[in-house]
Amino acid sequence: MSLLLSLALAASTTTAAPACPADALGTTRTLTLPRAAGAWGTAQHAPLPGLAPKEVVLTFDDGPRPESTPQVLKALADQCVQASFFMNGEPMARHPELARAVRDAGHSVGMHGFRHDNFSQLPAEDQGRDLKAMIATYVEVLGEAPAAYRFPFLAESPTLMKALDKLGITVMSVDAGAEDWLPDQTPQMLADKLMGQLAKPGGGIILLHDAQDQTARALPFLLKTLKAGGYRVVHLRW
């Protein structure tokens, strides 16, 4: 077993521990959405129902990636935080053990496209093939039907919106993020962007990327910054 996978599995064990450090950010509560069509996140849709002011949902895109996802899992476990991971199908197929380690650590898993394509620029047939491959990979790796989807680049297409609605799959957009896909950012830079984007909505769905090394390095600081700002984490499930 590789060291990185061992870290991921260790994070799973830590998350299951009954006690959290007194100063941990923690997870305030769990919000369970129905397994039904819907679309949430004020970047494109209505606010996620059921969130109070200063409550946030942590989400991570583009994994699983062995070089960074285990560190993200450890940072979350150290702060007793549960999150939602929107995975691409290709890395799920390459690293099924890591995808399952995320799920087994108590986090929610959604879909993020088999390939990280901008579907608004692809023919309808290609969009349909990608969704079919994504669903098949999710079922094969995790052994259950998917319930949530986030579009790569947040580039929603009428074709896939209609298909997801027909399948009863929830579409998750975002309310705030740290723009952590941009290169050469320090933890303080990421924290400043995140807190700045959270200021207007006062909470909501946070977008980060577990496939980014700088995000994995910065996450302990970001979680402490959220706590210092008075934010509380809600775990989203379906």
Coordinates of N, CA and C in Angstrom, one line a residue:
M1 N 0.9 -1.2 0.0 CA 0.0 0.0 0.0 C 0.9 1.2 0.0
S2 N 0.6 2.2 -0.8 CA 1.4 3.4 -0.9 C 1.2 4.3 0.3
L3 N 2.2 5.1 0.6 CA 2.2 6.0 1.7 C 1.0 7.0 1.6
L4 N 0.7 7.5 0.4 CA -0.4 8.4 0.2 C -1.7 7.8 0.5
L5 N -1.9 6.5 0.0 CA -3.2 5.8 0.3 C -3.3 5.5 1.8
S6 N -2.2 5.2 2.4 CA -2.2 4.9 3.9 C -2.6 6.2 4.6
L7 N -2.2 7.4 4.2 CA -2.6 8.6 4.8 C -4.1 8.8 4.7
A8 N -4.6 8.4 3.4 CA -6.1 8.6 3.2 C -6.9 7.7 4.1
L9 N -6.4 6.4 4.3 CA -7.1 5.5 5.1 C -7.0 5.9 6.6
A10 N -5.8 6.4 7.0 CA -5.7 6.9 8.3 C -6.6 8.1 8.6
A11 N -6.8 8.9 7.6 CA -7.8 10.0 7.7 C -9.2 9.5 8.0
S12 N -9.5 8.4 7.3 CA -10.8 7.8 7.4 C -11.0 7.3 8.9
T13 N -10.0 6.7 9.4 CA -10.1 6.2 10.8 C -10.2 7.4 11.8
T14 N -9.4 8.5 11.5 CA -9.4 9.6 12.4 C -10.8 10.3 12.4
T15 N -11.4 10.4 11.2 CA -12.7 11.0 11.1 C -13.8 10.3 12.0
A16 N -13.6 9.0 12.1 CA -14.6 8.2 12.8 C -14.4 8.3 14.3
A17 N -13.3 8.9 14.8 CA -13.1 9.0 16.2 C -14.2 9.8 16.9
P18 N -14.6 9.4 18.1 CA -15.7 10.0 18.8 C -15.5 11.4 19.3
A19 N -14.2 11.8 19.6 CA -13.9 13.1 20.2 C -13.2 14.0 19.3
C20 N -13.4 15.3 19.3 CA -12.7 16.3 18.6 C -11.9 17.2 19.5
P21 N -10.8 17.8 19.0 CA -10.1 18.8 19.9 C -11.1 19.9 20.2
A22 N -10.8 20.5 21.4 CA -11.7 21.5 21.8 C -11.7 22.7 20.9
D23 N -10.6 23.0 20.2 CA -10.5 24.1 19.3 C -10.8 23.8 17.9
A24 N -11.3 22.6 17.6 CA -11.6 22.2 16.2 C -12.7 23.0 15.6
L25 N -12.7 23.2 14.3 CA -13.8 23.8 13.6 C -15.0 22.9 13.7
G26 N -14.9 21.6 13.5 CA -16.0 20.7 13.6 C -17.0 20.8 12.6
T27 N -18.0 19.9 12.7 CA -19.2 19.9 11.8 C -20.4 20.1 12.7
T28 N -21.1 21.2 12.4 CA -22.2 21.6 13.3 C -23.4 20.6 13.2
R29 N -23.7 20.3 11.9 CA -24.8 19.4 11.7 C -24.8 18.8 10.3
T30 N -25.7 17.9 10.0 CA -25.8 17.4 8.7 C -27.1 17.8 8.0
L31 N -27.1 18.2 6.8 CA -28.2 18.6 6.0 C -28.4 17.6 4.9
T32 N -29.6 16.9 5.0 CA -29.8 15.8 4.0 C -30.8 16.4 3.0
L33 N -30.4 16.4 1.7 CA -31.3 16.8 0.6 C -32.0 15.6 0.1
P34 N -33.2 15.7 -0.4 CA -33.9 14.6 -1.1 C -33.1 14.2 -2.4
R35 N -33.1 12.9 -2.7 CA -32.5 12.4 -3.9 C -33.5 12.8 -5.1
A36 N -33.4 14.0 -5.5 CA -34.4 14.5 -6.5 C -33.7 15.6 -7.3
A37 N -34.3 15.9 -8.5 CA -33.8 17.0 -9.3 C -33.9 18.3 -8.5
G38 N -32.9 19.2 -8.7 CA -32.9 20.5 -8.1 C -31.6 21.1 -8.5
A39 N -31.4 22.4 -8.3 CA -30.2 23.2 -8.6 C -30.0 24.3 -7.6
W40 N -28.8 24.3 -7.0 CA -28.6 25.2 -5.8 C -27.2 25.8 -6.0
G41 N -27.1 27.0 -5.4 CA -25.8 27.8 -5.4 C -26.0 29.1 -6.2
T42 N -25.8 30.2 -5.5 CA -26.2 31.5 -6.0 C -25.3 32.0 -7.2
A43 N -24.2 31.3 -7.5 CA -23.5 31.6 -8.7 C -24.4 31.5 -10.0
Q44 N -25.4 30.5 -9.9 CA -26.3 30.3 -11.0 C -27.7 30.0 -10.6
H45 N -28.0 29.7 -9.4 CA -29.3 29.2 -9.0 C -29.7 29.9 -7.7
A46 N -30.7 29.3 -7.1 CA -31.2 29.8 -5.8 C -30.3 29.3 -4.7
P47 N -30.3 30.0 -3.5 CA -29.5 29.5 -2.4 C -29.9 28.1 -1.9
L48 N -28.9 27.4 -1.4 CA -29.2 26.1 -0.8 C -30.2 26.2 0.3
P49 N -31.4 25.6 0.2 CA -32.4 25.7 1.3 C -31.9 25.0 2.6
G50 N -32.2 25.6 3.7 CA -31.9 25.0 5.0 C -30.6 25.5 5.7
L51 N -29.9 26.4 5.0 CA -28.7 27.0 5.6 C -29.0 28.3 6.4
A52 N -28.5 28.4 7.6 CA -28.6 29.6 8.4 C -27.5 30.5 8.1
P53 N -27.6 31.8 8.4 CA -26.4 32.7 8.3 C -25.2 32.2 9.0
K54 N -24.0 32.4 8.3 CA -22.7 31.9 8.8 C -22.5 30.4 8.7
E55 N -23.4 29.7 8.1 CA -23.2 28.3 7.8 C -22.7 28.1 6.4
V56 N -21.7 27.2 6.3 CA -21.1 26.9 5.0 C -21.0 25.4 4.8
V57 N -21.1 25.0 3.5 CA -20.9 23.7 3.0 C -19.6 23.6 2.3
L58 N -18.6 22.8 2.7 CA -17.3 22.7 2.0 C -17.4 21.7 0.9
T59 N -17.0 22.1 -0.3 CA -17.0 21.1 -1.4 C -15.6 21.2 -2.1
F60 N -15.2 20.1 -2.7 CA -13.9 19.9 -3.3 C -14.1 19.3 -4.7
D61 N -13.5 19.8 -5.7 CA -13.6 19.3 -7.1 C -12.3 18.7 -7.6
D62 N -12.5 17.9 -8.7 CA -11.4 17.5 -9.6 C -10.6 16.3 -9.1
G63 N -10.9 15.8 -8.0 CA -10.1 14.6 -7.5 C -10.8 13.3 -8.0
P64 N -10.3 12.2 -7.5 CA -9.3 12.1 -6.5 C -7.9 12.1 -7.1
R65 N -6.9 12.7 -6.4 CA -5.6 12.8 -6.9 C -4.6 12.3 -5.7
P66 N -3.9 11.3 -5.9 CA -3.0 10.7 -4.9 C -2.0 11.7 -4.3
E67 N -1.6 12.7 -5.1 CA -0.6 13.6 -4.6 C -1.2 14.7 -3.6
S68 N -2.5 14.8 -3.6 CA -3.0 15.9 -2.8 C -4.3 15.6 -2.0
T69 N -5.1 14.7 -2.5 CA -6.4 14.3 -1.8 C -6.1 13.8 -0.4
P70 N -5.1 12.9 -0.2 CA -4.9 12.4 1.1 C -4.6 13.5 2.1
Q71 N -3.8 14.5 1.7 CA -3.5 15.6 2.6 C -4.8 16.4 2.9
V72 N -5.7 16.6 1.9 CA -7.0 17.2 2.2 C -7.8 16.4 3.2
L73 N -7.8 15.1 3.0 CA -8.6 14.3 4.0 C -8.0 14.4 5.4
K74 N -6.7 14.5 5.5 CA -6.1 14.6 6.9 C -6.4 15.9 7.5
A75 N -6.4 17.0 6.7 CA -6.7 18.3 7.2 C -8.1 18.4 7.7
L76 N -9.0 17.8 7.0 CA -10.4 17.7 7.4 C -10.6 16.9 8.6
A77 N -9.9 15.8 8.7 CA -10.0 14.9 9.9 C -9.5 15.6 11.1
D78 N -8.4 16.3 10.9 CA -7.8 17.0 12.1 C -8.7 18.0 12.7
Q79 N -9.6 18.6 11.9 CA -10.6 19.6 12.3 C -12.0 19.0 12.5
C80 N -12.1 17.7 12.4 CA -13.4 17.0 12.5 C -14.5 17.6 11.6
V81 N -14.1 17.8 10.3 CA -14.9 18.5 9.3 C -15.3 17.5 8.3
Q82 N -16.6 17.4 7.9 CA -17.1 16.6 6.8 C -17.4 17.5 5.6
A83 N -17.1 17.0 4.4 CA -17.2 17.8 3.2 C -17.8 17.0 2.1
S84 N -18.0 17.6 0.9 CA -18.5 16.9 -0.3 C -17.5 17.0 -1.4
F85 N -17.2 15.9 -2.0 CA -16.2 15.8 -3.1 C -16.9 15.5 -4.4
F86 N -16.7 16.4 -5.4 CA -17.2 16.2 -6.7 C -16.1 15.7 -7.6
M87 N -16.1 14.4 -7.9 CA -15.0 13.7 -8.6 C -15.2 13.6 -10.1
N88 N -14.1 13.7 -10.8 CA -14.1 13.3 -12.2 C -14.0 11.8 -12.4
G89 N -14.6 11.3 -13.4 CA -14.7 9.9 -13.6 C -13.3 9.3 -14.0
E90 N -12.5 10.0 -14.8 CA -11.2 9.4 -15.2 C -10.3 9.2 -13.9
P91 N -10.1 10.1 -13.0 CA -9.3 9.8 -11.9 C -10.0 8.8 -10.9
M92 N -11.3 8.8 -10.9 CA -12.0 7.8 -10.0 C -11.7 6.4 -10.5
A93 N -11.7 6.2 -11.9 CA -11.4 4.9 -12.4 C -9.9 4.5 -12.2
R94 N -9.0 5.5 -12.2 CA -7.6 5.2 -12.0 C -7.2 5.0 -10.5
H95 N -8.0 5.6 -9.7 CA -7.7 5.5 -8.2 C -8.9 5.2 -7.4
P96 N -9.5 4.0 -7.7 CA -10.8 3.7 -7.0 C -10.6 3.5 -5.5
E97 N -9.4 3.0 -5.0 CA -9.3 2.9 -3.6 C -9.3 4.3 -2.9
L98 N -8.7 5.3 -3.5 CA -8.7 6.6 -3.0 C -10.1 7.2 -3.0
A99 N -10.9 7.0 -4.1 CA -12.3 7.4 -4.1 C -13.1 6.8 -3.0
R100 N -12.9 5.5 -2.7 CA -13.6 4.9 -1.7 C -13.1 5.4 -0.3
A101 N -11.8 5.7 -0.2 CA -11.3 6.2 1.1 C -12.0 7.5 1.4
V102 N -12.3 8.4 0.4 CA -13.0 9.6 0.7 C -14.4 9.3 1.2
R103 N -15.1 8.4 0.5 CA -16.4 8.0 1.0 C -16.4 7.4 2.4
D104 N -15.5 6.5 2.6 CA -15.4 5.8 3.9 C -15.0 6.7 5.0
A105 N -14.4 7.8 4.7 CA -14.1 8.8 5.8 C -15.3 9.6 6.2
G106 N -16.5 9.3 5.6 CA -17.7 10.0 6.0 C -18.1 11.2 5.1
H107 N -17.3 11.4 4.1 CA -17.6 12.5 3.2 C -18.6 12.1 2.1
S108 N -19.3 13.1 1.6 CA -20.2 12.9 0.5 C -19.5 12.9 -0.8
V109 N -20.0 12.2 -1.8 CA -19.3 12.1 -3.1 C -20.3 12.4 -4.2
G110 N -20.0 13.4 -5.1 CA -20.8 13.7 -6.2 C -20.0 13.5 -7.5
M111 N -20.7 13.8 -8.6 CA -20.0 13.7 -9.9 C -19.6 15.1 -10.4
H112 N -18.5 15.1 -11.3 CA -18.0 16.3 -11.9 C -17.6 16.1 -13.3
G113 N -18.3 15.2 -14.0 CA -18.0 14.9 -15.4 C -16.9 13.8 -15.5
F114 N -17.1 12.9 -16.4 CA -16.0 11.9 -16.6 C -14.7 12.5 -17.0
R115 N -14.8 13.4 -18.0 CA -13.6 14.3 -18.3 C -14.0 15.7 -17.9
H116 N -13.0 16.5 -17.7 CA -13.2 17.8 -17.2 C -13.3 18.7 -18.4
D117 N -14.4 18.5 -19.2 CA -14.7 19.3 -20.4 C -15.7 20.4 -20.1
N118 N -15.6 21.4 -21.0 CA -16.7 22.5 -21.0 C -17.8 22.0 -21.9
F119 N -18.8 21.4 -21.2 CA -19.9 20.8 -22.0 C -20.7 21.8 -22.8
S120 N -20.7 23.0 -22.4 CA -21.5 24.0 -23.2 C -20.9 24.2 -24.6
Q121 N -19.7 23.7 -24.8 CA -19.0 23.8 -26.1 C -18.9 22.5 -26.9
L122 N -19.6 21.4 -26.4 CA -19.5 20.1 -27.0 C -20.9 19.8 -27.6
P123 N -20.9 18.9 -28.7 CA -22.1 18.4 -29.2 C -22.9 17.7 -28.2
A124 N -24.2 17.6 -28.4 CA -25.1 17.0 -27.4 C -24.7 15.5 -27.2
E125 N -24.3 14.8 -28.3 CA -24.0 13.4 -28.3 C -22.8 13.2 -27.4
D126 N -21.8 14.1 -27.5 CA -20.6 13.9 -26.6 C -20.9 14.2 -25.2
Q127 N -21.8 15.1 -24.9 CA -22.2 15.4 -23.5 C -22.9 14.1 -22.9
G128 N -23.8 13.5 -23.7 CA -24.5 12.4 -23.2 C -23.6 11.2 -23.0
R129 N -22.6 11.0 -23.8 CA -21.6 9.9 -23.6 C -20.8 10.1 -22.4
D130 N -20.4 11.4 -22.1 CA -19.6 11.7 -20.9 C -20.5 11.4 -19.7
L131 N -21.7 11.8 -19.6 CA -22.6 11.6 -18.5 C -22.7 10.1 -18.2
K132 N -23.0 9.3 -19.3 CA -23.1 7.9 -19.2 C -21.9 7.3 -18.6
A133 N -20.7 7.7 -19.1 CA -19.4 7.1 -18.6 C -19.2 7.5 -17.1
M134 N -19.6 8.7 -16.8 CA -19.4 9.2 -15.4 C -20.3 8.4 -14.4
I135 N -21.6 8.2 -14.8 CA -22.5 7.5 -13.9 C -22.0 6.0 -13.8
A136 N -21.6 5.4 -14.9 CA -21.1 4.0 -14.9 C -19.9 3.9 -14.0
T137 N -18.9 4.8 -14.0 CA -17.7 4.8 -13.2 C -18.1 4.9 -11.7
Y138 N -19.0 5.9 -11.4 CA -19.4 6.1 -10.1 C -20.0 4.8 -9.5
V139 N -20.9 4.2 -10.2 CA -21.5 3.0 -9.7 C -20.5 1.9 -9.5
E140 N -19.6 1.7 -10.5 CA -18.6 0.7 -10.4 C -17.7 0.9 -9.2
V141 N -17.3 2.1 -9.0 CA -16.3 2.4 -7.9 C -16.9 2.4 -6.5
L142 N -18.1 3.0 -6.4 CA -18.7 3.2 -5.1 C -19.8 2.3 -4.8
G143 N -20.3 1.6 -5.8 CA -21.4 0.6 -5.6 C -22.7 1.2 -5.2
E144 N -23.0 2.4 -5.7 CA -24.3 3.0 -5.4 C -24.6 4.0 -6.5
A145 N -25.8 4.4 -6.6 CA -26.2 5.4 -7.6 C -25.9 6.8 -7.2
P146 N -25.4 7.6 -8.1 CA -25.1 9.0 -7.8 C -26.3 9.9 -7.6
A147 N -26.1 10.9 -6.8 CA -27.3 11.8 -6.5 C -27.0 13.2 -6.8
A148 N -25.8 13.6 -7.0 CA -25.4 15.0 -7.2 C -24.4 15.2 -8.3
Y149 N -24.4 16.4 -8.9 CA -23.5 16.6 -10.1 C -23.1 18.1 -10.0
R150 N -21.9 18.4 -10.3 CA -21.4 19.8 -10.5 C -20.7 19.8 -11.9
F151 N -21.1 20.8 -12.7 CA -20.5 21.0 -14.0 C -19.1 21.4 -13.9
P152 N -18.2 20.8 -14.7 CA -16.8 21.4 -14.8 C -16.9 22.9 -15.3
F153 N -16.1 23.7 -14.7 CA -16.1 25.1 -15.0 C -17.4 25.8 -14.7
L154 N -18.3 25.1 -14.0 CA -19.7 25.6 -13.7 C -20.4 25.9 -15.1
A155 N -19.9 25.3 -16.1 CA -20.5 25.6 -17.5 C -21.7 24.7 -17.8
E156 N -22.8 25.1 -17.2 CA -24.0 24.3 -17.4 C -24.5 24.3 -18.8
S157 N -25.0 23.2 -19.3 CA -25.5 23.1 -20.7 C -27.0 22.6 -20.6
P158 N -27.8 23.2 -21.5 CA -29.2 22.7 -21.5 C -29.4 21.2 -21.7
T159 N -28.5 20.6 -22.5 CA -28.6 19.2 -22.8 C -28.5 18.4 -21.5
L160 N -27.4 18.7 -20.7 CA -27.2 17.9 -19.5 C -28.1 18.3 -18.4
M161 N -28.5 19.6 -18.3 CA -29.4 20.0 -17.3 C -30.7 19.2 -17.5
K162 N -31.2 19.0 -18.7 CA -32.4 18.3 -19.0 C -32.2 16.8 -18.6
A163 N -31.0 16.2 -18.9 CA -30.8 14.8 -18.6 C -30.7 14.6 -17.1
L164 N -30.0 15.5 -16.4 CA -29.9 15.3 -15.0 C -31.3 15.5 -14.3
D165 N -32.1 16.4 -14.8 CA -33.4 16.6 -14.2 C -34.2 15.3 -14.4
K166 N -34.1 14.7 -15.6 CA -34.9 13.5 -15.9 C -34.4 12.3 -15.0
L167 N -33.1 12.3 -14.6 CA -32.6 11.2 -13.8 C -32.8 11.5 -12.3
G168 N -33.3 12.7 -11.9 CA -33.5 13.1 -10.5 C -32.2 13.3 -9.8
I169 N -31.2 13.9 -10.5 CA -29.9 14.2 -9.9 C -29.8 15.7 -9.6
T170 N -29.4 16.0 -8.4 CA -29.3 17.4 -8.0 C -28.0 18.1 -8.6
V171 N -28.2 19.3 -9.1 CA -27.1 20.1 -9.7 C -26.6 21.0 -8.6
M172 N -25.3 21.0 -8.3 CA -24.7 21.8 -7.2 C -23.8 22.9 -7.9
S173 N -24.2 24.1 -7.7 CA -23.3 25.2 -8.1 C -22.6 25.7 -6.8
V174 N -22.2 27.0 -6.7 CA -21.4 27.5 -5.6 C -21.9 28.8 -5.2
D175 N -21.5 29.3 -4.0 CA -21.7 30.6 -3.5 C -20.4 31.4 -3.3
A176 N -19.3 30.7 -3.0 CA -18.1 31.4 -2.8 C -16.9 30.4 -3.0
G177 N -15.7 31.0 -3.2 CA -14.6 30.2 -3.4 C -13.3 31.0 -3.1
A178 N -12.2 30.3 -3.4 CA -10.9 31.0 -3.2 C -10.1 31.1 -4.5
E179 N -10.7 30.8 -5.6 CA -10.0 30.8 -6.9 C -8.7 30.1 -6.8
D180 N -8.7 28.9 -6.2 CA -7.5 28.2 -5.9 C -6.9 27.4 -7.1
W181 N -7.5 27.6 -8.2 CA -7.0 27.0 -9.4 C -5.9 27.9 -10.0
L182 N -5.9 29.2 -9.6 CA -4.9 30.1 -10.1 C -3.5 29.8 -9.4
P183 N -2.4 29.9 -10.2 CA -1.1 29.4 -9.6 C -0.5 30.4 -8.6
D184 N 0.4 29.8 -7.9 CA 1.3 30.6 -7.0 C 0.6 31.4 -6.0
Q185 N -0.3 30.8 -5.2 CA -1.1 31.5 -4.2 C -0.6 31.0 -2.8
T186 N -0.5 31.9 -1.9 CA -0.1 31.5 -0.5 C -1.4 31.2 0.2
P187 N -1.3 30.5 1.4 CA -2.4 30.3 2.2 C -3.2 31.6 2.6
Q188 N -2.4 32.6 2.9 CA -3.1 33.9 3.2 C -3.8 34.5 2.0
M189 N -3.3 34.4 0.8 CA -4.0 34.9 -0.3 C -5.3 34.1 -0.6
L190 N -5.2 32.8 -0.4 CA -6.4 32.0 -0.6 C -7.5 32.3 0.5
A191 N -7.0 32.5 1.7 CA -7.9 32.8 2.8 C -8.6 34.2 2.6
D192 N -7.8 35.2 2.1 CA -8.4 36.5 1.9 C -9.4 36.4 0.8
K193 N -9.2 35.7 -0.3 CA -10.2 35.6 -1.3 C -11.4 34.9 -0.8
L194 N -11.2 33.8 -0.1 CA -12.4 33.1 0.4 C -13.3 33.9 1.3
M195 N -12.6 34.6 2.3 CA -13.4 35.4 3.2 C -14.0 36.6 2.5
G196 N -13.4 37.1 1.5 CA -14.0 38.2 0.8 C -15.2 37.8 0.0
Q197 N -15.1 36.6 -0.6 CA -16.3 36.1 -1.4 C -17.4 35.6 -0.5
L198 N -17.1 35.2 0.8 CA -18.2 34.8 1.7 C -18.9 36.0 2.3
A199 N -18.3 37.2 2.3 CA -18.8 38.3 3.0 C -20.2 38.7 2.5
K200 N -20.4 38.7 1.2 CA -21.7 39.2 0.7 C -22.8 38.1 1.0
P201 N -22.7 36.9 0.7 CA -23.8 35.9 1.0 C -23.8 35.6 2.5
G202 N -22.7 35.7 3.2 CA -22.7 35.4 4.6 C -22.7 34.0 4.9
G203 N -22.3 33.1 3.9 CA -22.3 31.7 4.1 C -22.6 31.0 2.8
G204 N -22.9 29.7 2.8 CA -23.3 29.0 1.6 C -22.3 27.9 1.2
I205 N -22.3 27.6 -0.1 CA -21.5 26.5 -0.7 C -20.1 27.0 -1.1
I206 N -19.1 26.5 -0.5 CA -17.7 26.9 -0.8 C -17.1 25.9 -1.8
L207 N -16.5 26.5 -2.8 CA -15.8 25.7 -3.9 C -14.3 25.7 -3.6
L208 N -13.7 24.6 -3.4 CA -12.2 24.4 -3.4 C -11.9 23.2 -4.3
H209 N -10.6 22.9 -4.4 CA -10.1 21.8 -5.3 C -9.1 20.9 -4.6
D210 N -9.5 19.7 -4.4 CA -8.5 18.8 -3.7 C -7.4 18.3 -4.6
A211 N -7.6 18.6 -5.9 CA -6.5 18.2 -6.9 C -5.4 19.3 -7.0
Q212 N -5.5 20.3 -6.2 CA -4.5 21.4 -6.2 C -3.6 21.2 -5.0
D213 N -2.3 21.2 -5.2 CA -1.3 21.0 -4.1 C -1.4 22.2 -3.2
Q214 N -1.5 23.4 -3.7 CA -1.5 24.6 -2.9 C -2.8 24.6 -2.0
T215 N -3.9 24.1 -2.4 CA -5.1 24.0 -1.6 C -4.9 23.0 -0.5
A216 N -4.2 21.8 -0.8 CA -4.0 20.9 0.3 C -3.0 21.4 1.3
R217 N -2.0 22.2 0.9 CA -1.1 22.8 1.9 C -1.8 23.9 2.7
A218 N -2.7 24.6 2.1 CA -3.4 25.8 2.7 C -4.6 25.4 3.6
L219 N -5.1 24.2 3.4 CA -6.4 23.9 4.0 C -6.4 24.0 5.5
P220 N -5.4 23.5 6.2 CA -5.4 23.7 7.7 C -5.6 25.2 8.1
F221 N -4.9 26.1 7.4 CA -5.1 27.5 7.6 C -6.4 28.0 7.2
L222 N -7.0 27.6 6.1 CA -8.3 28.0 5.7 C -9.4 27.6 6.7
L223 N -9.3 26.4 7.2 CA -10.3 25.9 8.2 C -10.2 26.8 9.5
K224 N -9.0 27.1 9.9 CA -8.8 27.9 11.1 C -9.4 29.3 10.8
T225 N -9.2 29.8 9.6 CA -9.7 31.1 9.3 C -11.2 31.1 9.3
L226 N -11.8 30.1 8.8 CA -13.3 30.0 8.8 C -13.8 30.0 10.3
K227 N -13.1 29.3 11.1 CA -13.5 29.3 12.5 C -13.4 30.6 13.2
A228 N -12.3 31.3 12.9 CA -12.0 32.6 13.5 C -13.1 33.6 13.0
G229 N -13.6 33.4 11.7 CA -14.6 34.3 11.2 C -16.0 34.0 11.7
G230 N -16.1 33.0 12.5 CA -17.5 32.7 13.1 C -18.3 31.8 12.2
Y231 N -17.7 31.1 11.2 CA -18.5 30.3 10.3 C -18.6 28.9 10.9
R232 N -19.7 28.2 10.6 CA -19.9 26.8 11.0 C -20.2 25.9 9.8
V233 N -19.6 24.7 9.9 CA -19.7 23.8 8.8 C -20.9 22.9 8.9
V234 N -21.6 22.8 7.8 CA -22.7 21.9 7.6 C -22.3 20.8 6.6
H235 N -22.6 19.6 7.0 CA -22.2 18.5 6.0 C -23.5 18.2 5.2
L236 N -23.3 18.3 3.9 CA -24.4 18.1 2.9 C -24.4 16.6 2.5
R237 N -25.6 16.0 2.6 CA -25.8 14.6 2.1 C -27.0 14.5 1.3
W238 N -27.1 13.4 0.6 CA -28.3 13.1 -0.3 C -28.9 11.8 0.1

